[in-house]
Short mmCIF file of C-alpha atoms in Angstrom, two decimals:
data_model
loop_
_atom_site.label_atom_id
_atom_site.label_comp_id
_atom_site.label_asym_id
_atom_site.label_seq_id
_atom_site.Cartn_x
_atom_site.Cartn_y
_atom_site.Cartn_z
CA UNK A 242 -27.33 2.85 -4.37
CA UNK A 243 -31.06 3.40 -4.59
CA UNK A 244 -30.58 6.42 -6.83
CA UNK A 245 -28.37 4.40 -9.18
CA UNK A 246 -30.97 1.63 -9.41
CA UNK A 247 -33.76 4.16 -9.92
CA UNK A 248 -32.00 5.93 -12.78
CA UNK A 249 -31.05 2.61 -14.35
CA UNK A 250 -34.55 1.17 -14.21
CA UNK A 251 -36.01 4.48 -15.43
CA UNK A 252 -34.03 4.10 -18.66
CA UNK A 253 -35.47 0.60 -19.02
CA UNK A 254 -39.10 1.78 -18.95
CA UNK A 255 -40.53 2.14 -22.50
CA UNK A 256 -41.02 5.75 -23.65
CA UNK A 257 -44.69 5.03 -24.37
CA UNK A 258 -45.35 4.22 -20.74
CA UNK A 259 -43.51 7.38 -19.66
CA UNK A 260 -45.75 9.41 -21.97
CA UNK A 261 -48.83 7.74 -20.48
CA UNK A 262 -47.56 8.64 -17.02
CA UNK A 263 -47.01 12.25 -18.11
CA UNK A 264 -50.52 12.41 -19.56
CA UNK A 265 -51.97 11.19 -16.27
CA UNK A 266 -50.08 13.89 -14.38
CA UNK A 267 -51.24 16.55 -16.85
CA UNK A 268 -54.84 15.37 -16.57
CA UNK A 269 -54.71 15.89 -12.81
CA UNK A 270 -53.31 19.36 -13.36
CA UNK A 271 -56.05 20.24 -15.86
CA UNK A 272 -58.70 18.93 -13.47
CA UNK A 273 -57.34 21.02 -10.58
CA UNK A 274 -57.14 24.19 -12.69
CA UNK A 275 -60.61 23.68 -14.16
CA UNK A 276 -62.11 23.01 -10.74
CA UNK A 277 -60.51 26.17 -9.35
CA UNK A 278 -61.88 28.27 -12.22
CA UNK A 279 -65.35 26.77 -11.79
CA UNK A 280 -65.47 27.39 -8.05
CA UNK A 281 -64.06 30.93 -8.28
CA UNK A 282 -66.40 31.80 -11.16
CA UNK A 283 -69.38 30.62 -9.14
CA UNK A 284 -68.31 32.71 -6.16
CA UNK A 285 -67.64 35.72 -8.40
CA UNK A 286 -71.08 35.53 -10.01
CA UNK A 287 -72.89 35.09 -6.71
CA UNK A 288 -71.00 37.95 -5.03
CA UNK A 289 -70.72 40.03 -8.22
CA UNK A 290 -66.93 40.17 -7.98
CA UNK A 291 -65.62 40.07 -11.52
CA UNK A 292 -61.99 40.50 -10.41
CA UNK A 293 -62.26 37.26 -8.43
CA UNK A 294 -63.10 35.31 -11.60
CA UNK A 295 -60.33 36.97 -13.61
CA UNK A 296 -57.92 36.21 -10.80
CA UNK A 297 -58.83 32.52 -11.07
CA UNK A 298 -58.07 32.58 -14.81
CA UNK A 299 -54.74 34.29 -14.26
CA UNK A 300 -53.63 31.88 -11.53
CA UNK A 301 -54.85 28.72 -13.33
CA UNK A 302 -51.44 28.08 -15.03
CA UNK A 303 -49.74 28.10 -11.64
CA UNK A 304 -52.39 25.76 -10.22
CA UNK A 305 -51.96 23.44 -13.21
CA UNK A 306 -48.19 23.38 -12.77
CA UNK A 307 -48.40 22.72 -9.04
CA UNK A 308 -51.02 19.94 -9.34
CA UNK A 309 -49.31 18.27 -12.31
CA UNK A 310 -45.91 18.41 -10.60
CA UNK A 311 -47.30 16.93 -7.41
CA UNK A 312 -49.01 14.11 -9.35
CA UNK A 313 -45.77 13.43 -11.29
CA UNK A 314 -43.74 13.21 -8.08
CA UNK A 315 -46.30 10.73 -6.74
CA UNK A 316 -46.74 8.56 -9.86
CA UNK A 317 -43.11 8.30 -10.99
CA UNK A 318 -41.74 6.56 -7.83
CA UNK A 319 -44.62 4.08 -7.95
CA UNK A 320 -43.80 3.14 -11.52
CA UNK A 321 -40.09 2.81 -10.70
CA UNK A 322 -40.85 0.55 -7.72
CA UNK A 323 -43.08 -1.65 -9.88
CA UNK A 324 -40.31 -2.12 -12.42
CA UNK A 325 -37.71 -2.71 -9.72
CA UNK A 326 -39.84 -5.49 -8.20
CA UNK A 327 -40.53 -6.99 -11.63
CA UNK A 328 -36.82 -6.88 -12.53
CA UNK A 329 -35.89 -8.67 -9.30
CA UNK A 330 -38.40 -11.46 -9.97
CA UNK A 331 -37.32 -11.76 -13.62
CA UNK A 332 -33.68 -12.07 -12.60
CA UNK A 333 -34.58 -14.85 -10.20
CA UNK A 334 -36.34 -16.84 -12.91
CA UNK A 335 -33.53 -16.20 -15.41
CA UNK A 336 -30.92 -17.37 -12.89
CA UNK A 337 -32.97 -20.51 -12.18
CA UNK A 338 -32.87 -21.28 -15.92
CA UNK A 339 -29.05 -20.99 -15.98
CA UNK A 340 -28.74 -17.53 -17.47
CA UNK A 341 -25.14 -16.34 -17.40
CA UNK A 342 -25.85 -12.62 -17.83
CA UNK A 343 -28.50 -11.07 -15.56
CA UNK A 344 -28.17 -7.60 -17.07
CA UNK A 345 -31.66 -6.56 -18.16
CA UNK A 346 -31.88 -5.51 -21.81
CA UNK A 347 -35.50 -4.33 -21.78
CA UNK A 348 -38.78 -4.86 -19.95
CA UNK A 349 -42.36 -3.93 -20.71
CA UNK A 350 -45.97 -4.93 -20.01
CA UNK A 351 -48.02 -7.01 -22.41
CA UNK A 352 -50.65 -9.69 -22.87
CA UNK A 353 -49.37 -13.24 -22.95
CA UNK A 354 -51.22 -16.40 -23.91
CA UNK A 355 -50.47 -19.88 -25.15
CA UNK A 356 -51.67 -20.75 -28.65
CA UNK A 357 -53.20 -24.19 -29.06
CA UNK A 358 -53.52 -26.05 -32.32
CA UNK A 359 -56.97 -26.37 -33.87
CA UNK A 360 -58.62 -29.72 -33.38
CA UNK A 361 -56.68 -30.63 -30.24
CA UNK A 362 -59.32 -31.71 -27.69
CA UNK A 363 -56.89 -31.97 -24.80
CA UNK A 364 -55.62 -28.45 -25.41
CA UNK A 365 -59.16 -27.14 -25.68
CA UNK A 366 -60.04 -28.80 -22.37
CA UNK A 367 -57.00 -27.28 -20.69
CA UNK A 368 -57.93 -23.86 -22.02
CA UNK A 369 -61.49 -24.26 -20.74
CA UNK A 370 -60.26 -25.28 -17.29
CA UNK A 371 -57.86 -22.37 -17.19
CA UNK A 372 -60.73 -20.01 -17.95
CA UNK A 373 -59.09 -16.80 -18.97
CA UNK A 374 -56.07 -17.96 -20.93
CA UNK A 375 -54.85 -14.46 -21.71
CA UNK A 376 -53.28 -12.51 -18.87
CA UNK A 377 -51.43 -9.25 -18.33
CA UNK A 378 -47.77 -10.06 -17.94
CA UNK A 379 -44.28 -8.65 -17.62
CA UNK A 380 -41.95 -9.45 -20.51
CA UNK A 381 -38.24 -9.26 -19.64
CA UNK A 382 -35.41 -9.74 -22.12
CA UNK A 383 -31.86 -10.53 -21.03
CA UNK A 384 -28.78 -11.01 -23.17
CA UNK A 385 -29.14 -14.79 -23.20
CA UNK A 386 -32.66 -15.42 -21.84
CA UNK A 387 -36.28 -14.31 -22.08
CA UNK A 388 -38.70 -14.37 -19.13
CA UNK A 389 -42.47 -13.82 -19.06
CA UNK A 390 -44.29 -13.67 -15.74
CA UNK A 391 -47.62 -12.52 -14.35
CA UNK A 392 -48.67 -10.94 -11.07
CA UNK A 393 -50.68 -12.90 -8.51
CA UNK A 394 -51.62 -12.31 -4.87
CA UNK A 395 -48.91 -14.72 -3.78
CA UNK A 396 -46.26 -13.05 -5.92
CA UNK A 397 -44.94 -13.35 -9.45
CA UNK A 398 -45.68 -16.53 -11.40
CA UNK A 399 -43.40 -17.60 -14.24
CA UNK A 400 -45.19 -18.31 -17.52
CA UNK A 401 -42.18 -18.68 -19.79
CA UNK A 402 -38.46 -18.77 -19.07
CA UNK A 403 -36.04 -19.96 -21.69
CA UNK A 404 -32.41 -19.59 -22.63
CA UNK A 405 -31.81 -18.24 -26.13
CA UNK A 406 -30.82 -21.33 -28.08
CA UNK A 407 -31.79 -23.32 -31.16
CA UNK A 408 -35.02 -24.51 -29.49
CA UNK A 409 -36.47 -20.99 -29.62
CA UNK A 410 -38.13 -19.46 -32.68
CA UNK A 411 -39.52 -15.91 -32.99
CA UNK A 412 -41.98 -14.54 -35.52
CA UNK A 413 -43.67 -11.16 -35.79
CA UNK A 414 -47.22 -11.05 -37.18
CA UNK A 415 -49.04 -7.82 -38.05
CA UNK A 416 -52.52 -7.44 -39.48
CA UNK A 417 -52.08 -3.78 -40.43
CA UNK A 418 -49.78 -2.10 -42.92
CA UNK A 419 -47.59 -0.59 -40.19
CA UNK A 420 -45.34 -2.55 -37.86
CA UNK A 421 -46.45 -0.26 -35.02
CA UNK A 422 -50.15 -1.15 -35.18
CA UNK A 423 -51.84 -2.32 -31.99
CA UNK A 424 -52.84 -5.56 -33.73
CA UNK A 425 -49.22 -6.66 -34.08
CA UNK A 426 -48.16 -9.71 -32.10
CA UNK A 427 -45.02 -11.74 -31.52
CA UNK A 428 -45.19 -15.53 -31.71
CA UNK A 429 -42.60 -17.46 -29.70
CA UNK A 430 -42.25 -21.17 -30.42
CA UNK A 431 -40.48 -23.40 -27.93
CA UNK A 432 -39.41 -26.55 -29.75
CA UNK A 433 -39.25 -29.86 -27.83
CA UNK A 434 -36.00 -31.52 -26.91
CA UNK A 435 -34.70 -34.20 -29.24
CA UNK A 436 -35.00 -36.97 -26.65
CA UNK A 437 -38.43 -35.86 -25.35
CA UNK A 438 -40.46 -37.81 -27.91
CA UNK A 439 -42.78 -34.87 -28.61
CA UNK A 440 -43.59 -34.02 -32.22
CA UNK A 441 -44.56 -30.38 -31.83
CA UNK A 442 -43.52 -27.61 -29.48
CA UNK A 443 -45.46 -24.97 -27.58
CA UNK A 444 -46.44 -21.66 -29.13
CA UNK A 445 -47.01 -18.41 -27.24
CA UNK A 446 -48.47 -15.09 -28.34
CA UNK A 447 -47.38 -11.71 -26.96
CA UNK A 448 -49.32 -8.49 -27.51
CA UNK A 449 -48.94 -5.06 -25.95
CA UNK A 450 -50.67 -1.71 -25.65
CA UNK A 451 -47.27 -0.22 -26.44
CA UNK A 452 -46.58 -1.34 -30.05
CA UNK A 453 -43.23 0.44 -30.28
CA UNK A 454 -41.92 -1.50 -27.27
CA UNK A 455 -43.20 -4.74 -28.83
CA UNK A 456 -41.37 -4.02 -32.11
CA UNK A 457 -38.14 -3.22 -30.26
CA UNK A 458 -38.53 -6.43 -28.24
CA UNK A 459 -39.02 -8.47 -31.41
CA UNK A 460 -35.95 -7.03 -33.12
CA UNK A 461 -33.71 -7.35 -30.07
CA UNK A 462 -34.89 -10.91 -29.39
CA UNK A 463 -34.18 -11.96 -32.97
CA UNK A 464 -30.77 -10.29 -32.89
CA UNK A 465 -29.78 -11.84 -29.55
CA UNK A 466 -31.12 -15.22 -30.64
CA UNK A 467 -29.08 -15.14 -33.82
CA UNK A 468 -25.96 -14.10 -31.91
CA UNK A 469 -26.51 -16.90 -29.39
CA UNK A 470 -26.89 -19.48 -32.18
CA UNK A 471 -23.71 -18.27 -33.89
CA UNK A 472 -21.85 -18.50 -30.57
CA UNK A 473 -23.04 -22.08 -30.07
CA UNK A 474 -21.94 -23.05 -33.59
CA UNK A 475 -18.54 -21.48 -32.99
CA UNK A 476 -18.11 -23.39 -29.76
CA UNK A 477 -19.08 -26.68 -31.41
CA UNK A 478 -16.72 -26.09 -34.34
CA UNK A 479 -13.77 -25.19 -32.14
CA UNK A 480 -11.27 -28.09 -31.90
CA UNK A 481 -10.69 -29.62 -28.52
CA UNK A 482 -7.17 -29.17 -27.19
CA UNK A 483 -5.36 -32.39 -26.25
CA UNK A 484 -4.63 -32.96 -22.58
CA UNK A 485 -1.17 -31.76 -21.51
CA UNK A 486 1.61 -34.31 -21.55
CA UNK A 487 3.49 -35.32 -18.46
CA UNK A 488 6.70 -33.80 -19.88
CA UNK A 489 5.11 -30.36 -19.67
CA UNK A 490 5.12 -30.62 -15.90
CA UNK A 491 8.69 -31.96 -15.39
CA UNK A 492 10.32 -30.21 -12.42
CA UNK A 493 13.35 -28.06 -13.12
CA UNK A 494 16.72 -29.18 -11.77
CA UNK A 495 18.63 -27.04 -9.33
CA UNK A 496 21.29 -25.92 -11.82
CA UNK A 497 18.76 -24.63 -14.35
CA UNK A 498 16.71 -22.92 -11.64
CA UNK A 499 19.77 -21.01 -10.35
CA UNK A 500 20.98 -19.90 -13.78
#
């Protein structure tokens, strides 16, 4: 069961983070090979053993492969465990917000902050009290819900959890020419309920060091949100069936039941 969960969560991890993990493993391999060459070259020069230095150069690819493989086998399970723990917490928050499908669509790391309107003194005071308003967070997208949470010593803390409905609006903003620039951000607006009496909703900004994952998140969220809205309209437009009449439940007589 653990292998199934590991392979499933590994497919959920963004490719950019996998590449970063591979680069870290390769850097450890390069460091080990370079250190071996440096030490062996120093010994060869001091003892005047040229073959010892050439032997270090010839064996450096094997040392690189061994060190990089060992680092990969150490780093990969850690990343998988981090995503497994984050998925478990995200599912808990999604279930608490009445999500009907807890199958995780995608998950990635990003920076999450609430955007306050200019000229709002109360919002400015809240931001000043909060100190650092921007925090590193986990962004999880389900079929019918979106969850954003951050890590704290006491465990995960939910920052945003919402069902995909007509109260949710999504907008992608990019300062560069390309959609995959690091300056791109996704704005999520949570509109107030009709009976709440509030005039404006809350706006949140999501950024990420992995722009490709952010673009995929934006497109999937818009697609799932549109599908959820269409499903709600279909359910509202569907006519209600009348309650069954008492004649529909009349018991059969003995003659008709034996025939």
